Tab-separated table of C-alpha atoms in Angstrom:
chain	number	residue	atom	x	y	z
N	1	UNK	CA	47.098	-46.781	25.189
N	2	UNK	CA	48.074	-43.602	22.921
N	3	UNK	CA	45.772	-44.718	20.378
N	4	UNK	CA	43.016	-44.233	22.471
N	5	UNK	CA	44.103	-41.264	23.391
N	6	UNK	CA	44.226	-39.936	19.737
N	7	UNK	CA	41.004	-40.941	18.561
N	8	UNK	CA	39.607	-39.328	22.224
N	9	UNK	CA	41.268	-35.788	20.703
N	10	UNK	CA	39.914	-36.584	17.271
N	11	UNK	CA	36.330	-36.518	18.364
N	12	UNK	CA	36.674	-33.921	20.383
N	13	UNK	CA	37.996	-31.787	17.698
N	14	UNK	CA	35.280	-33.358	14.918
N	15	UNK	CA	32.899	-32.297	18.035
N	16	UNK	CA	34.149	-29.133	17.837
N	17	UNK	CA	34.545	-28.448	13.781
N	18	UNK	CA	30.582	-29.516	13.735
N	19	UNK	CA	29.527	-27.032	16.422
N	20	UNK	CA	32.045	-24.244	14.464
N	21	UNK	CA	29.985	-24.808	11.663
N	22	UNK	CA	26.764	-25.225	13.113
N	23	UNK	CA	27.026	-21.677	14.454
N	24	UNK	CA	28.954	-20.457	11.636
N	25	UNK	CA	25.766	-21.303	9.600
N	26	UNK	CA	23.475	-19.284	12.366
N	27	UNK	CA	25.630	-16.895	12.820
N	28	UNK	CA	25.223	-16.157	8.574
N	29	UNK	CA	21.178	-16.552	9.084
N	30	UNK	CA	21.740	-13.812	11.772
N	31	UNK	CA	23.138	-11.530	9.023
N	32	UNK	CA	21.129	-12.332	6.426
N	33	UNK	CA	17.272	-11.794	9.000
N	34	UNK	CA	19.600	-8.898	9.950
N	35	UNK	CA	19.836	-6.634	6.722
N	36	UNK	CA	16.253	-8.275	5.728
N	37	UNK	CA	15.035	-7.136	9.067
N	38	UNK	CA	17.011	-4.436	10.609
N	39	UNK	CA	20.387	-3.622	9.228
N	40	UNK	CA	22.402	0.512	8.613
N	41	UNK	CA	19.760	2.481	8.282
N	42	UNK	CA	22.046	5.877	7.576
N	43	UNK	CA	21.102	8.126	4.773
N	44	UNK	CA	23.684	9.893	2.346
N	45	UNK	CA	22.489	12.826	0.130
N	46	UNK	CA	24.968	13.022	-3.007
N	47	UNK	CA	23.378	16.845	-3.476
N	48	UNK	CA	23.828	19.876	-1.178
N	49	UNK	CA	20.899	20.032	0.973
N	50	UNK	CA	19.070	24.042	0.546
N	51	UNK	CA	18.741	25.660	3.665
N	52	UNK	CA	15.352	25.902	4.247
N	53	UNK	CA	15.349	28.874	6.513
N	54	UNK	CA	15.756	30.815	4.403
N	55	UNK	CA	13.045	32.007	1.388
N	56	UNK	CA	12.808	29.917	-1.960
N	57	UNK	CA	13.898	31.486	-5.149
N	58	UNK	CA	10.893	32.506	-7.175
N	59	UNK	CA	11.967	30.130	-10.367
N	60	UNK	CA	12.772	27.120	-7.717
N	61	UNK	CA	11.448	24.524	-6.141
N	62	UNK	CA	12.260	22.719	-3.248
N	63	UNK	CA	11.256	18.741	-2.396
N	64	UNK	CA	12.038	16.840	0.891
N	65	UNK	CA	10.935	13.056	1.042
N	66	UNK	CA	10.716	11.116	3.980
N	67	UNK	CA	11.165	7.558	4.320
N	68	UNK	CA	8.689	5.593	7.123
N	69	UNK	CA	9.684	3.591	8.583
N	70	UNK	CA	9.610	-0.063	8.969
N	71	UNK	CA	11.267	-3.024	11.065
N	72	UNK	CA	10.684	-5.433	7.767
N	73	UNK	CA	13.049	-4.408	4.957
N	74	UNK	CA	14.901	-1.963	7.080
N	75	UNK	CA	18.089	-2.605	5.422
N	76	UNK	CA	18.114	-1.817	2.333
N	77	UNK	CA	18.833	1.642	1.453
N	78	UNK	CA	17.529	2.206	-1.891
N	79	UNK	CA	19.018	5.110	-4.019
N	80	UNK	CA	16.979	7.597	-5.265
N	81	UNK	CA	16.986	9.349	-8.062
N	82	UNK	CA	15.118	12.711	-9.501
N	83	UNK	CA	14.800	13.280	-13.153
N	84	UNK	CA	17.960	10.873	-13.280
N	85	UNK	CA	20.327	13.166	-10.907
N	86	UNK	CA	21.582	11.087	-8.362
N	87	UNK	CA	20.208	12.307	-4.897
N	88	UNK	CA	21.249	9.742	-2.591
N	89	UNK	CA	20.817	6.979	0.010
N	90	UNK	CA	17.954	6.984	1.788
N	91	UNK	CA	17.878	4.738	4.696
N	92	UNK	CA	14.684	3.627	7.142
N	93	UNK	CA	13.310	6.622	8.856
N	94	UNK	CA	15.566	9.220	6.707
N	95	UNK	CA	15.228	12.494	4.928
N	96	UNK	CA	16.661	13.628	1.329
N	97	UNK	CA	16.053	17.553	0.973
N	98	UNK	CA	17.109	19.090	-2.568
N	99	UNK	CA	16.393	22.113	-4.659
N	100	UNK	CA	14.990	21.816	-8.176
N	101	UNK	CA	13.055	23.709	-10.706
N	102	UNK	CA	10.216	25.161	-10.303
N	103	UNK	CA	6.348	24.236	-12.245
N	104	UNK	CA	8.252	21.274	-13.731
N	105	UNK	CA	7.504	17.693	-13.590
N	106	UNK	CA	10.378	15.939	-11.107
N	107	UNK	CA	10.492	12.106	-12.333
N	108	UNK	CA	11.554	10.309	-8.495
N	109	UNK	CA	12.334	6.744	-8.646
N	110	UNK	CA	14.304	4.422	-6.760
N	111	UNK	CA	17.624	1.797	-7.719
N	112	UNK	CA	18.269	-1.351	-4.581
N	113	UNK	CA	21.544	-2.593	-3.748
N	114	UNK	CA	21.176	-6.509	-3.790
N	115	UNK	CA	21.303	-8.579	-0.264
N	116	UNK	CA	25.168	-9.591	-0.275
N	117	UNK	CA	25.121	-13.649	-0.472
N	118	UNK	CA	22.098	-13.308	-3.311
N	119	UNK	CA	23.368	-13.936	-6.825
N	120	UNK	CA	21.957	-11.158	-9.547
N	121	UNK	CA	19.487	-12.091	-11.967
N	122	UNK	CA	21.320	-12.023	-15.631
N	123	UNK	CA	20.149	-9.179	-17.663
N	124	UNK	CA	20.038	-8.972	-21.164
N	125	UNK	CA	18.876	-5.240	-22.128
N	126	UNK	CA	18.146	-2.213	-20.306
N	127	UNK	CA	15.704	-3.072	-16.722
N	128	UNK	CA	12.433	-0.851	-17.027
N	129	UNK	CA	11.967	1.093	-14.253
N	130	UNK	CA	9.511	2.111	-11.677
N	131	UNK	CA	8.752	5.938	-11.503
N	132	UNK	CA	6.170	8.761	-10.034
N	133	UNK	CA	6.696	12.012	-11.602
N	134	UNK	CA	5.366	14.902	-9.517
N	135	UNK	CA	4.640	18.587	-10.674
N	136	UNK	CA	6.793	21.154	-8.263
N	137	UNK	CA	5.474	24.301	-8.011
N	138	UNK	CA	7.916	27.495	-7.602
N	139	UNK	CA	8.462	28.528	-4.543
N	140	UNK	CA	6.988	26.000	-3.002
N	141	UNK	CA	8.183	23.136	-1.027
N	142	UNK	CA	7.168	19.300	-1.507
N	143	UNK	CA	6.550	17.226	0.462
N	144	UNK	CA	6.679	13.279	-0.398
N	145	UNK	CA	6.951	10.513	1.929
N	146	UNK	CA	8.429	6.882	0.700
N	147	UNK	CA	6.225	4.038	1.389
N	148	UNK	CA	8.820	1.468	1.445
N	149	UNK	CA	6.421	-1.755	1.758
N	150	UNK	CA	4.207	-0.748	-0.642
N	151	UNK	CA	6.676	0.387	-3.003
N	152	UNK	CA	5.112	3.746	-3.401
N	153	UNK	CA	5.612	7.855	-3.104
N	154	UNK	CA	2.846	9.324	-1.863
N	155	UNK	CA	1.903	13.317	-0.954
N	156	UNK	CA	2.603	13.367	3.038
N	157	UNK	CA	-0.039	13.227	4.927
N	158	UNK	CA	-1.081	16.753	5.874
N	159	UNK	CA	0.434	18.416	2.935
N	160	UNK	CA	-2.756	16.242	0.977
N	161	UNK	CA	-5.064	18.726	-0.569
N	162	UNK	CA	-7.300	15.852	-0.840
N	163	UNK	CA	-10.812	16.469	-3.376
N	164	UNK	CA	-13.557	16.165	-1.616
N	165	UNK	CA	-15.043	14.622	-5.024
N	166	UNK	CA	-13.722	13.587	-8.156
N	167	UNK	CA	-15.096	12.911	-10.891
N	168	UNK	CA	-13.411	11.605	-14.141
N	169	UNK	CA	-14.210	13.540	-17.596
N	170	UNK	CA	-11.665	11.574	-20.021
N	171	UNK	CA	-10.146	8.475	-20.446
N	172	UNK	CA	-7.743	7.830	-23.268
N	173	UNK	CA	-4.871	5.102	-24.535
N	174	UNK	CA	-2.334	7.080	-26.420
N	175	UNK	CA	0.073	4.272	-26.104
N	176	UNK	CA	-1.168	2.719	-29.557
N	177	UNK	CA	-0.137	-0.532	-28.047
N	178	UNK	CA	-0.885	-3.696	-29.475
N	179	UNK	CA	-3.014	-5.280	-26.722
N	180	UNK	CA	-6.010	-7.930	-26.607
N	181	UNK	CA	-7.408	-5.665	-23.442
N	182	UNK	CA	-9.360	-3.120	-23.374
N	183	UNK	CA	-7.314	-1.093	-21.354
N	184	UNK	CA	-9.705	2.246	-21.444
N	185	UNK	CA	-12.142	-0.587	-18.918
N	186	UNK	CA	-9.117	-1.766	-16.845
N	187	UNK	CA	-8.276	1.915	-15.914
N	188	UNK	CA	-10.688	2.700	-14.993
N	189	UNK	CA	-12.456	0.120	-12.653
N	190	UNK	CA	-8.946	-0.287	-11.407
N	191	UNK	CA	-9.538	3.881	-10.605
N	192	UNK	CA	-13.134	3.739	-9.580
N	193	UNK	CA	-12.823	1.060	-6.656
N	194	UNK	CA	-10.381	3.382	-5.413
N	195	UNK	CA	-11.692	6.875	-5.376
N	196	UNK	CA	-14.911	4.807	-3.755
N	197	UNK	CA	-17.894	7.316	-2.812
N	198	UNK	CA	-15.676	10.156	-3.412
N	199	UNK	CA	-15.878	9.331	-7.050
N	200	UNK	CA	-19.414	11.888	-8.452
N	201	UNK	CA	-20.658	11.732	-12.143
N	202	UNK	CA	-21.633	16.050	-11.936
N	203	UNK	CA	-20.375	18.675	-9.740
N	204	UNK	CA	-16.610	18.102	-8.473
N	205	UNK	CA	-15.136	19.252	-6.719
N	206	UNK	CA	-12.021	18.103	-8.891
N	207	UNK	CA	-12.260	16.083	-12.746
N	208	UNK	CA	-9.519	13.882	-13.560
N	209	UNK	CA	-8.170	12.901	-16.995
N	210	UNK	CA	-6.741	9.830	-17.391
N	211	UNK	CA	-4.152	8.916	-20.749
N	212	UNK	CA	-2.534	5.374	-21.115
N	213	UNK	CA	0.847	6.762	-22.858
N	214	UNK	CA	2.388	2.871	-22.633
N	215	UNK	CA	1.473	-0.356	-22.046
N	216	UNK	CA	2.440	-3.660	-22.421
N	217	UNK	CA	1.843	-6.518	-21.904
N	218	UNK	CA	5.119	-8.863	-20.980
N	219	UNK	CA	5.645	-12.352	-20.767
N	220	UNK	CA	5.705	-14.317	-17.714
N	221	UNK	CA	7.333	-17.832	-19.377
N	222	UNK	CA	10.112	-14.762	-20.822
N	223	UNK	CA	10.404	-13.051	-16.759
N	224	UNK	CA	11.189	-16.446	-15.174
N	225	UNK	CA	14.270	-17.140	-17.446
N	226	UNK	CA	15.599	-13.021	-17.441
N	227	UNK	CA	14.971	-9.726	-16.419
N	228	UNK	CA	14.625	-8.550	-20.343
N	229	UNK	CA	12.106	-5.273	-21.510
N	230	UNK	CA	10.791	-8.190	-23.606
N	231	UNK	CA	9.409	-9.761	-20.342
N	232	UNK	CA	8.584	-7.092	-18.378
N	233	UNK	CA	4.641	-5.641	-18.127
N	234	UNK	CA	4.855	-1.817	-18.437
N	235	UNK	CA	2.386	0.650	-17.578
N	236	UNK	CA	2.798	4.480	-17.570
N	237	UNK	CA	-0.438	6.928	-16.665
N	238	UNK	CA	-0.894	10.601	-16.904
N	239	UNK	CA	-2.945	11.766	-14.483
N	240	UNK	CA	-4.044	15.350	-15.605
N	241	UNK	CA	-6.335	17.233	-12.454
N	242	UNK	CA	-8.363	20.165	-13.125
N	243	UNK	CA	-10.546	22.786	-10.708
N	244	UNK	CA	-13.274	25.557	-12.246
N	245	UNK	CA	-11.903	23.499	-15.846
N	246	UNK	CA	-8.133	24.658	-15.473
N	247	UNK	CA	-5.322	22.311	-14.778
N	248	UNK	CA	-3.859	22.475	-11.518
N	249	UNK	CA	-1.534	19.443	-10.864
N	250	UNK	CA	-0.357	16.435	-13.282
N	251	UNK	CA	0.849	13.123	-11.724
N	252	UNK	CA	2.475	10.026	-13.480
N	253	UNK	CA	2.765	6.865	-12.337
N	254	UNK	CA	4.710	4.471	-14.150
N	255	UNK	CA	4.809	0.704	-13.070
N	256	UNK	CA	6.993	-2.177	-14.336
N	257	UNK	CA	6.623	-5.982	-13.526
N	258	UNK	CA	9.688	-7.302	-14.335
N	259	UNK	CA	10.361	-10.855	-12.472
N	260	UNK	CA	8.849	-13.383	-10.576
N	261	UNK	CA	7.813	-15.607	-13.542
N	262	UNK	CA	5.706	-17.944	-13.609
N	263	UNK	CA	4.159	-16.532	-10.568
N	264	UNK	CA	3.970	-13.144	-11.940
N	265	UNK	CA	1.011	-14.709	-14.069
N	266	UNK	CA	-1.626	-12.358	-14.529
N	267	UNK	CA	0.708	-9.080	-14.292
N	268	UNK	CA	-0.674	-7.939	-16.920
N	269	UNK	CA	-4.654	-6.936	-14.969
N	270	UNK	CA	-3.146	-6.895	-12.203
N	271	UNK	CA	-0.957	-3.792	-13.380
N	272	UNK	CA	-4.262	-1.840	-13.319
N	273	UNK	CA	-5.135	-1.827	-9.959
N	274	UNK	CA	-1.960	-1.182	-8.457
N	275	UNK	CA	-1.880	2.205	-10.743
N	276	UNK	CA	-5.370	2.609	-9.461
N	277	UNK	CA	-3.959	2.652	-6.213
N	278	UNK	CA	-1.135	5.337	-6.772
N	279	UNK	CA	-3.612	7.429	-8.147
N	280	UNK	CA	-5.801	7.339	-5.422
N	281	UNK	CA	-3.398	7.808	-3.320
N	282	UNK	CA	-1.912	10.830	-4.789
N	283	UNK	CA	-5.917	12.549	-5.334
N	284	UNK	CA	-7.469	11.525	-2.528
N	285	UNK	CA	-4.198	9.807	0.355
N	286	UNK	CA	-5.721	6.372	0.471
């Protein structure tokens, strides 16, 4: 009788334990899903926030960047750096604003916290980074928008000085990279495809000159093993924008495909398409 009673208690204990473990696994899944899809959306600025209601010093410029709201990935808050200075952590729908020098290139990059419960890959050497550079103008506010899902920073739609027509007057590869690809044709085709009917061959509203400053094919098999500079696919393009033969703006996009392994086969070609999207987005807001 006692043995039977103890057996019932043991059965119930195991049943409770299984239910607990099941709920624990479910809870863990919900925590991960919460981090991936919603999560905390707080924004924390690491440097002083300028008073935009006051006149901007003649030799300074203000940059304001707003992150678009998104359900997917909303819980991942990247740290934003500008010219290697930490500006802050930008959450879903958040805004960072800072004072900087006027008439200079401001290069902005993002660094991400790893998701909890996910082990970091082995990093053997310095990880190549993705960044974009924008030209500041003294006494003005530059308003930018972080498209988190597209991994792209654009000028805000209501701030774009969208060109009615654009002509490509020069494409040059100054990277001296050793590659089998026709990099000039790849870049031209990518930009042409993205600009669409905005691209003309004469009497353009604005003209652009494209310079490949860095290119590395990378190696998908090496990206499967670890994140290395040697295995990464890299492309850096500088865009010089002119109006009436005078330089009015300069933009730089630097792309880095560092992970993906065999799933990233073809990145050495695809990276030019990404550059084309960046450039067109900056020029015409695509």
